[in-house]
XYZ file of C-alpha atoms in Angstrom:
486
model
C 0.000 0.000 0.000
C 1.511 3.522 -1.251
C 0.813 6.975 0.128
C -2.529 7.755 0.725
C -2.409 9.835 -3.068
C -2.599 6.219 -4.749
C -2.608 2.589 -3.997
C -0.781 -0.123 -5.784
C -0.239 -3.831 -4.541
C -2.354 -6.559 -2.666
C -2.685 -7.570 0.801
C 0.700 -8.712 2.212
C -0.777 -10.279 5.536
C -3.040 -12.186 6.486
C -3.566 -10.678 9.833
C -2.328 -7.723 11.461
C -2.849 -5.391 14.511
C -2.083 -1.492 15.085
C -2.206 -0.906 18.695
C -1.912 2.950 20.124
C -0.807 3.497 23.759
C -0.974 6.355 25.593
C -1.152 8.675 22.427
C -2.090 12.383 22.820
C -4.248 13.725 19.936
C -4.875 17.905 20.191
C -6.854 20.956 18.991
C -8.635 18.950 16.377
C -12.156 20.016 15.128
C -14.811 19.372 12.719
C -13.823 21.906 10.696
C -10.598 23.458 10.146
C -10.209 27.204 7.953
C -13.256 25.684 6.636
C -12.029 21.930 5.404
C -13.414 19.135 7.236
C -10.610 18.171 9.750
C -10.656 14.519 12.114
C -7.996 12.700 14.056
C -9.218 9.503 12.827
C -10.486 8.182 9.639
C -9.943 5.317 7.374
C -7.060 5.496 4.384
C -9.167 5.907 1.758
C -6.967 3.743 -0.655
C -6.704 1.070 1.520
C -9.641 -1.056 -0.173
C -8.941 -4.487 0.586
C -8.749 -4.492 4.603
C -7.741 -2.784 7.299
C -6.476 -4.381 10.024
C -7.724 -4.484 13.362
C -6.915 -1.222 15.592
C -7.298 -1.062 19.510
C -7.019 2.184 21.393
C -6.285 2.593 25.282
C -5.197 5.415 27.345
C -6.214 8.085 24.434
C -5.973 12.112 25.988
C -7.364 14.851 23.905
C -6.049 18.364 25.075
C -6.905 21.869 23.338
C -10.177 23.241 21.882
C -11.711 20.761 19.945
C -15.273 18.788 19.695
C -16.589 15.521 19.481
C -16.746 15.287 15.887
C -13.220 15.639 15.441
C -12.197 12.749 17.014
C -13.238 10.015 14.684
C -14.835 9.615 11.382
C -15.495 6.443 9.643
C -17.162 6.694 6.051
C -16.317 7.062 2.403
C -14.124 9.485 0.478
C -11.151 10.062 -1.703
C -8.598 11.963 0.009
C -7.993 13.918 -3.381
C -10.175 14.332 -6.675
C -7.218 11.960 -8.566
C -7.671 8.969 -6.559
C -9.715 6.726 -8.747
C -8.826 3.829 -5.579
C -10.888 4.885 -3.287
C -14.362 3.600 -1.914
C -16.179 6.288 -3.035
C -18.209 4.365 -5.921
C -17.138 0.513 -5.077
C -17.627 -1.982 -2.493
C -14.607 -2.622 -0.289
C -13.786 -5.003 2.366
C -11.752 -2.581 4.384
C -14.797 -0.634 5.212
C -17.757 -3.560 5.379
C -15.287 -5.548 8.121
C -13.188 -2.618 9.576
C -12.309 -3.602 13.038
C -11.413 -0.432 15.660
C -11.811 -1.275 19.572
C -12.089 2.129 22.239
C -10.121 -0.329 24.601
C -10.745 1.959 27.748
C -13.058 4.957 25.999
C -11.356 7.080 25.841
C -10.955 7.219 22.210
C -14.638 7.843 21.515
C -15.322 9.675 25.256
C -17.713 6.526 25.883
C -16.133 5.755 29.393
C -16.967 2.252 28.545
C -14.571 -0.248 28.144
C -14.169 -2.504 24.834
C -15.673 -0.086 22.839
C -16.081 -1.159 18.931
C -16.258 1.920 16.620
C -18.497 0.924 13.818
C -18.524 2.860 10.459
C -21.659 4.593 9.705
C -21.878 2.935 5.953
C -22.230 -0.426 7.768
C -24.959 -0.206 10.002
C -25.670 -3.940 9.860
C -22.578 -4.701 12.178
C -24.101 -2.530 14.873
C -26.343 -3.586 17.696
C -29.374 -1.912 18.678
C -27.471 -0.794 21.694
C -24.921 0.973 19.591
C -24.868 5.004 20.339
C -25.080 7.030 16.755
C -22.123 9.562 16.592
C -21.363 11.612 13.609
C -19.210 9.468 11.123
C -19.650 6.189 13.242
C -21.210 4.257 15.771
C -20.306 3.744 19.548
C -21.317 0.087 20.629
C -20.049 -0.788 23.919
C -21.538 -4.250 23.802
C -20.257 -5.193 20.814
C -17.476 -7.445 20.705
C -15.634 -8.113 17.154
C -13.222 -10.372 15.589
C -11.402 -11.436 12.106
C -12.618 -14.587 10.075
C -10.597 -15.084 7.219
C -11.153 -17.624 4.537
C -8.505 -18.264 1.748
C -7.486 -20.771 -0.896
C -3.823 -20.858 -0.290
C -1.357 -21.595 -2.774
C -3.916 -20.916 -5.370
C -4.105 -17.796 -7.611
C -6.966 -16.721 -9.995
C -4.572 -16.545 -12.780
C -4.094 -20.804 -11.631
C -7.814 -21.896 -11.879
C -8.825 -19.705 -14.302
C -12.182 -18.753 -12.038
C -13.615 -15.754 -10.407
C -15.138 -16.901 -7.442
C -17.695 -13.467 -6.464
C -19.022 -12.734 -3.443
C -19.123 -14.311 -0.225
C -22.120 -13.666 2.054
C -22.102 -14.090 5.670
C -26.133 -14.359 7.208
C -25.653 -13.768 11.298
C -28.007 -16.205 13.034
C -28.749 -13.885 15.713
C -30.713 -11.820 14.168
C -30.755 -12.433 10.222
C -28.117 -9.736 9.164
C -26.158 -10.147 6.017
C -22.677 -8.805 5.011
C -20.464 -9.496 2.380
C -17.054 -10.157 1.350
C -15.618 -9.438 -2.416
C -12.257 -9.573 -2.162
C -9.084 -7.651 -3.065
C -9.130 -5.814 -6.229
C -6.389 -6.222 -8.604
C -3.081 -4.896 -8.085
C -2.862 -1.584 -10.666
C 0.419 -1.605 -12.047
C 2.302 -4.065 -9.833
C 1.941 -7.422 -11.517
C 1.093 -9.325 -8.580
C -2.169 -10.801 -9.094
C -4.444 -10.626 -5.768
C -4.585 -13.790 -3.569
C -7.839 -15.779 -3.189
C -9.015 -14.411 0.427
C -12.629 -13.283 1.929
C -12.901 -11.391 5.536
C -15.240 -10.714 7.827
C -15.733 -9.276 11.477
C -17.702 -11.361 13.004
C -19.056 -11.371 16.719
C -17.582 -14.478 19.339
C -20.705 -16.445 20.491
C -23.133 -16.048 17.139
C -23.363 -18.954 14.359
C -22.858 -17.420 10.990
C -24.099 -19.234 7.586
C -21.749 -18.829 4.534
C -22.821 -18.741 0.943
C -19.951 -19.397 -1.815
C -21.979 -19.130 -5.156
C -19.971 -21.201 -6.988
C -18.343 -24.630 -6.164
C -15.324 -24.158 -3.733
C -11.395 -25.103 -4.206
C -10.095 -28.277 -3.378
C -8.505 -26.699 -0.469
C -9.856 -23.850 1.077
C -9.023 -22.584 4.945
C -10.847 -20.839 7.655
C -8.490 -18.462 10.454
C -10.252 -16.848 13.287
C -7.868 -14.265 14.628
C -8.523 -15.174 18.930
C -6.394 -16.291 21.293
C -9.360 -17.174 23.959
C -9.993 -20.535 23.585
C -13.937 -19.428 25.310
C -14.325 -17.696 21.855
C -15.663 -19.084 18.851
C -18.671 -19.141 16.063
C -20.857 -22.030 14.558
C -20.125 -21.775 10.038
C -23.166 -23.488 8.085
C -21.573 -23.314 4.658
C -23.703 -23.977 1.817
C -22.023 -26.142 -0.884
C -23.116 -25.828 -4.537
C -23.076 -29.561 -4.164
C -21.726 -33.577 -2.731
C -18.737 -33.601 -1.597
C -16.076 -36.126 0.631
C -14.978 -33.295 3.285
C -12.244 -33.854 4.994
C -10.385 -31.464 7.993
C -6.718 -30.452 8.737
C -5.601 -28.842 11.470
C -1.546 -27.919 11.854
C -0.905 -30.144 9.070
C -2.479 -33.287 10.201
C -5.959 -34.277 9.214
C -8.755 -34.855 12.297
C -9.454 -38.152 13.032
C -13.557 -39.207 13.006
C -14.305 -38.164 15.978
C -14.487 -34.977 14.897
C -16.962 -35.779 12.048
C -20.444 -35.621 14.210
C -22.056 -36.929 11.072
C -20.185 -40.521 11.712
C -21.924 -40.248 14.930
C -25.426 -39.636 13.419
C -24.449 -42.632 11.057
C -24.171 -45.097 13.686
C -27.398 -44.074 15.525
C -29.297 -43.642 12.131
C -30.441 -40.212 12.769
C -30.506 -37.971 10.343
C -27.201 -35.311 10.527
C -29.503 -32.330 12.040
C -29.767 -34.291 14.924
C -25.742 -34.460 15.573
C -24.672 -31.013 14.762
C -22.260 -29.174 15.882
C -21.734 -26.587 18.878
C -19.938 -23.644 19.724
C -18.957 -25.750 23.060
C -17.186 -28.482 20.876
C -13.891 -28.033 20.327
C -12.016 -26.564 17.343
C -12.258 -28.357 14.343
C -15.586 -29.956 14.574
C -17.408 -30.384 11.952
C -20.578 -32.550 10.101
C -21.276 -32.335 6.182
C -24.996 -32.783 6.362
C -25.709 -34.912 2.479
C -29.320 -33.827 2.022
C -29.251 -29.728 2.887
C -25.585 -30.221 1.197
C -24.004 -27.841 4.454
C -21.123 -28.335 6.111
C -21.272 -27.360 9.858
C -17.619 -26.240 11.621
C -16.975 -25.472 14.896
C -14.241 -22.339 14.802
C -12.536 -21.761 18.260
C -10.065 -19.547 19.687
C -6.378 -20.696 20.237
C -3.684 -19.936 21.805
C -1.275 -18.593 18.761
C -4.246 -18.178 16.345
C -3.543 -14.359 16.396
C 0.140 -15.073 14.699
C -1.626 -17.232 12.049
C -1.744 -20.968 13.533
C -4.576 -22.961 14.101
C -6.569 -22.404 11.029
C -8.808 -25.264 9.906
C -7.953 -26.407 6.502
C -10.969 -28.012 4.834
C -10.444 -30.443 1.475
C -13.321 -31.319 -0.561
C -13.203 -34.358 -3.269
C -15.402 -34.930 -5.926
C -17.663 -38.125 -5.298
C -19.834 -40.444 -6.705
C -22.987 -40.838 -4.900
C -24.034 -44.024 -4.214
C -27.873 -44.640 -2.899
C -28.981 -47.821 -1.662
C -32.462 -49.761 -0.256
C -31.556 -52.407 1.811
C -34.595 -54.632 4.017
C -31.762 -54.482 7.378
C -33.023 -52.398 10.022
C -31.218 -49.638 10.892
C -30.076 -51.566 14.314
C -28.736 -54.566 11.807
C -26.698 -52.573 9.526
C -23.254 -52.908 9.283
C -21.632 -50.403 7.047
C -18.053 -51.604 7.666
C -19.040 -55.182 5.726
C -20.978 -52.739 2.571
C -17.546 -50.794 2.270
C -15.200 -53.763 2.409
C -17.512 -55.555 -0.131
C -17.819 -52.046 -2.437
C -13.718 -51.545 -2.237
C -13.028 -55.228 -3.540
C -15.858 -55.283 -6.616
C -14.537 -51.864 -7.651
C -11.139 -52.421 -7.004
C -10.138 -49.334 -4.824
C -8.884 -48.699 -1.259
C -11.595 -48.476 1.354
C -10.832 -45.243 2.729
C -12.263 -43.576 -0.420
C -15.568 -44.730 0.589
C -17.438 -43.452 3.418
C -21.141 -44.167 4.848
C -22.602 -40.557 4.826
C -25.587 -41.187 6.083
C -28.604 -44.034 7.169
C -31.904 -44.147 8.117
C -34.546 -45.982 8.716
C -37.591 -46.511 6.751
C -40.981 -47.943 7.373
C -43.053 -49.371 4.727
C -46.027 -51.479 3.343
C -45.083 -54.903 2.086
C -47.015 -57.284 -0.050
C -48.772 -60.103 1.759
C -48.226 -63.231 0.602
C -50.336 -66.098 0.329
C -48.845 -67.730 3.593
C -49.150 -64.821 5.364
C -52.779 -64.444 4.492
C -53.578 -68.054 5.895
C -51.575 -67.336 9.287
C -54.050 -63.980 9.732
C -56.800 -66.303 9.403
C -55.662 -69.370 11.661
C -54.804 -66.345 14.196
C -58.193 -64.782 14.007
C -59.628 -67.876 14.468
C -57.752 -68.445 17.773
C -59.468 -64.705 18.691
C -56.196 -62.663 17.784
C -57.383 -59.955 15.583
C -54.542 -57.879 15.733
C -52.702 -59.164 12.588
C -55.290 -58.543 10.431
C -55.402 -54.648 11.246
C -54.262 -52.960 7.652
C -52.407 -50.396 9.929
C -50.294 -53.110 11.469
C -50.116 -56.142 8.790
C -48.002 -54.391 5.910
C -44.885 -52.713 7.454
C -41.825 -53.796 7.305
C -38.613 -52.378 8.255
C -35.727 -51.494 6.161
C -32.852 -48.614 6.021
C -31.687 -46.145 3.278
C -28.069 -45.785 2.589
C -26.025 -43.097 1.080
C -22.414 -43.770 0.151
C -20.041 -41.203 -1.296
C -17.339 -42.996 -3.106
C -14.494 -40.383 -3.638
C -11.828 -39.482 -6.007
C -8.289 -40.245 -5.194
C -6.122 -38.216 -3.491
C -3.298 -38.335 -0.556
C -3.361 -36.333 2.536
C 0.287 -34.311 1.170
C -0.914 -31.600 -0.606
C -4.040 -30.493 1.952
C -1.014 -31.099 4.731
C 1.646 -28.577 3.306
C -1.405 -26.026 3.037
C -2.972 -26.210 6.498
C 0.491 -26.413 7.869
C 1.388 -22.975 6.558
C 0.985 -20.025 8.542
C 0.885 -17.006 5.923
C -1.554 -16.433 3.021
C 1.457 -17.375 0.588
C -0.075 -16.774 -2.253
C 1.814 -14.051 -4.120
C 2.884 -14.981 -7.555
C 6.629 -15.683 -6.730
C 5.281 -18.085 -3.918
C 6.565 -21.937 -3.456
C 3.285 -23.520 -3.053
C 1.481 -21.189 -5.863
C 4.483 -22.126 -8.025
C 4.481 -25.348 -7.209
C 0.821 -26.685 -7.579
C -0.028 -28.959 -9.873
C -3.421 -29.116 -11.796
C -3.912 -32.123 -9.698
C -3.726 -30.698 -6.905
C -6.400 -27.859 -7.206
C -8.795 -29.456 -9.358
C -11.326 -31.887 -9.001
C -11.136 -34.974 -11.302
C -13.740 -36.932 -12.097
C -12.695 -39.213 -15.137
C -12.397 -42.074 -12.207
C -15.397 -41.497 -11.082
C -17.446 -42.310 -14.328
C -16.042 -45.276 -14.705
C -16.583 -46.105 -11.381
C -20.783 -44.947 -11.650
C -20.596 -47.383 -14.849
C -19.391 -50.203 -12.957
C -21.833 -49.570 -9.933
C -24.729 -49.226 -12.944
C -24.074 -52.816 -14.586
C -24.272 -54.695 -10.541
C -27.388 -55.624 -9.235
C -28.440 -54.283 -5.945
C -28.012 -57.754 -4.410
C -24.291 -57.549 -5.777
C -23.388 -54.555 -3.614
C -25.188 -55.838 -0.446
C -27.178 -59.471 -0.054
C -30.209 -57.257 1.110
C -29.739 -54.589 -0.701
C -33.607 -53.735 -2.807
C -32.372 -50.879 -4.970
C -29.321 -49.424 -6.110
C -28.547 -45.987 -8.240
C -24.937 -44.268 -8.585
C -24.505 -40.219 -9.809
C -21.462 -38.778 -10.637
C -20.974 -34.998 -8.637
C -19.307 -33.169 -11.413
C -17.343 -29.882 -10.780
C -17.341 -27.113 -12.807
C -13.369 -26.804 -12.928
C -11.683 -24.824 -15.865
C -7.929 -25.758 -16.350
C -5.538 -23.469 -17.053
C -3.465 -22.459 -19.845
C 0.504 -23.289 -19.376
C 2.109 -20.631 -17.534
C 4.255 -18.437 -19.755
C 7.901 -17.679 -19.000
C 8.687 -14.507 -17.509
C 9.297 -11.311 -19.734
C 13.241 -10.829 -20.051
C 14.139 -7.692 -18.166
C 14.306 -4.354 -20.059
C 18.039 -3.689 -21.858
């Protein structure tokens, strides 16, 4: 970021804090020989984020007023900075984070103070005192969520991926995140990365309107491990989800859905909570949402800790089967499904089962037992209500793509956005490793298609196998770098 006069470059950081300290601040007004004149407002060319500030032990000496202290909205510094937020959307003011530690930044009194800007009235609370340029919430507490792709540039995938909305369960509120801009003249193309402030305690569903990366990662910049939001993240689609934390991937007992499987519930009834701890997560198969539990951690501020979350293509794989949902074992239906396709069992996973009830056909035994036991004065087995049901289970199976644990690893291991153009990891992706490949998987759905039901499990009534494709555009080769100028 240049002088205030222009702006060139991306986001270096993924997270960074400006604390002031005892600062004196004097003789600043509203106006000044006529100009508007404040001792606080936003850099104007500073579009794509600005970093949390926090404020403490703030004095204000000489004439002055209220309105001079702080002013939060949109403008352009100077009529040739085409930059600024005047006319465009821009992260830096939708998520702007600035805490009145002790108030006396704002003159509130009240400690932990968030200064809101007056262009983003959604992040207020009703609470929240209306100042000129801003608002003064003492109640409100804020932090940074930060999702990014990392390792992956747009000039990589060849894909734009929009807008990200964020929908606050607390009391329906919406914000957005677009994402950098491009970098002017510096040929650095902007990294893949969406921000938001978001408030400790609330559950927050995410919409990406297209299908995600491979790999994409979630940071939430707290230290206290008693802070943390719900995500309900919408997915265009099926996926096999898997979760990395520090480089290694969670083991199932952080997938609640596995838990929901074994009982035969449905998912809603298993979902995650704030209370569990970092990392947990449940990809529910029929609202297509994957719930994540995002906690505070000790050295989450400096950029560990964040939750790296890989998603594989799948085939889909729905069965009937007459077992109750007590009698089914879905260790035996993978073992059987890994040796008639010929793949390793870990790519298939038991999403989901539950139990159905339904009418069966009587047959001509069972109509002479209803009449020996009516005869005998039992009339119960002749009641329609009773007579026809029969127990039985549905299964869904997601059979994935293949892949190793290396690549998602290396990425959730990392602790910066690295995603700059000159990077390691952007340089040194493969097409395999960002996009999803599904050329497997159709042969795979054909193979399921010729089997009977009864081939895939003995009581297995019904079978049918989709393929989830991914819209995925490869990208050209990378051209060599220009020679330097003679």
């Amino acid at each position: 970021v240049m002088p205030w006069e222009h702006r060139m470059g991306t986001l270096g950081a993924k997270h960074s804090e400006a604390h002031w300290t005892s600062v004196t601040f004097g003789h600043f007004n509203s106006t000044d020989c006529g100009d508007a004149s404040v001792a606080f407002a936003a850099n104007p060319t500073s579009t794509d984020a600005n970093y949390p500030n926090y404020f403490e032990g703030v004095q204000w000496v000489g004439p002055g007023d209220q309105a001079g202290r702080v002013r939060l909205d949109r403008w352009s510094a100077n009529p040739d900075n085409a930059f600024s937020c005047v006319s465009r959307d821009c992260d830096s003011m939708q998520h702007m984070i600035v805490e009145d530690v002790d108030g006396t930044l704002t003159g509130s009194g009240a400690g932990h103070t968030h200064v809101v800007p007056e262009m983003t009235p959604q992040q207020a609370l009703d609470t929240c005192v209306a100042s000129e340029g801003y608002f003064s919430c003492p109640e409100l507490q804020l932090r940074r969520l930060h999702w990014d792709a990392p390792g992956i540039l747009t000039v990589q995938t060849g894909r734009t991926f929009g807008r990200f909305k964020a929908e606050r369960a607390s009391d329906g509120r919406a914000t957005f995140s677009r994402g950098p801009y491009d970098a002017d003249c510096i040929p650095d193309p902007p990294p893949q990365v969406r921000m938001w402030a978001v408030r400790p305690g609330d559950d927050l569903a995410l919409t990406l309107f297209t299908s995600p990366p491979k790999n994409f990662r979630f940071s939430f910049f707290s230290d206290e491990p008693s802070e943390g939001v719900v995500l309900e993240i919408f997915l265009t689609q099926p996926f096999r989800l898997d979760v990395f934390l520090n480089g290694a991937r969670l083991g199932d007992e952080f997938d609640k859905a596995q838990n929901a499987v074994s009982a035969g519930s449905a998912v809603t009834g298993y979902l995650p909570t704030r209370s569990d701890p970092h990392g947990t997560y449940a990809f529910d198969p029929q609202a297509r949402r994957l719930y994540l539990t995002v906690r505070g951690m000790p050295g989450s501020r400096r950029g560990l800790n964040g939750l790296m979350v890989r998603a594989l293509a799948v085939v889909q794989l729905s069965l009937t089967v007459s077992t109750p949902v007590e009698e089914f074992d879905g260790e035996a239906i993978i073992a059987n499904l890994a040796l008639l396709l010929g793949i390793d069992a870990s790519r298939i996973k038991v999403v989901e089962v539950q139990g159905i009830t339904r009418r069966r056909a009587l047959t001509a035994q069972d109509l002479v037992a209803e009449e020996e036991q009516a005869a005998g004065g039992d009339t119960s087995a002749t009641d329609p209500a009773r007579r026809r049901l029969s127990s039985g289970s549905t299964v869904e199976i997601y059979i994935s793509e293949e892949s190793d644990d290396s690549t998602a690893s290396e990425l959730s291991n990392s602790t910066s956005a690295d995603t700059s153009a000159n990077s390691t990891n952007a340089t040194d992706l493969s097409s395999s490793d960002y996009a999803y490949h599904t050329t497997d998987l159709e042969g795979i759905a054909e193979t399921l298609s010729s089997l009977n039901a009864s081939d895939i499990n003995s009581n297995a009534t019904s079978a049918s196998a989709e393929v989830t494709a991914v819209s995925e555009t490869l990208p050209p080769p990378r051209p060599p770098p220009s020679p330097p100028p003679s």
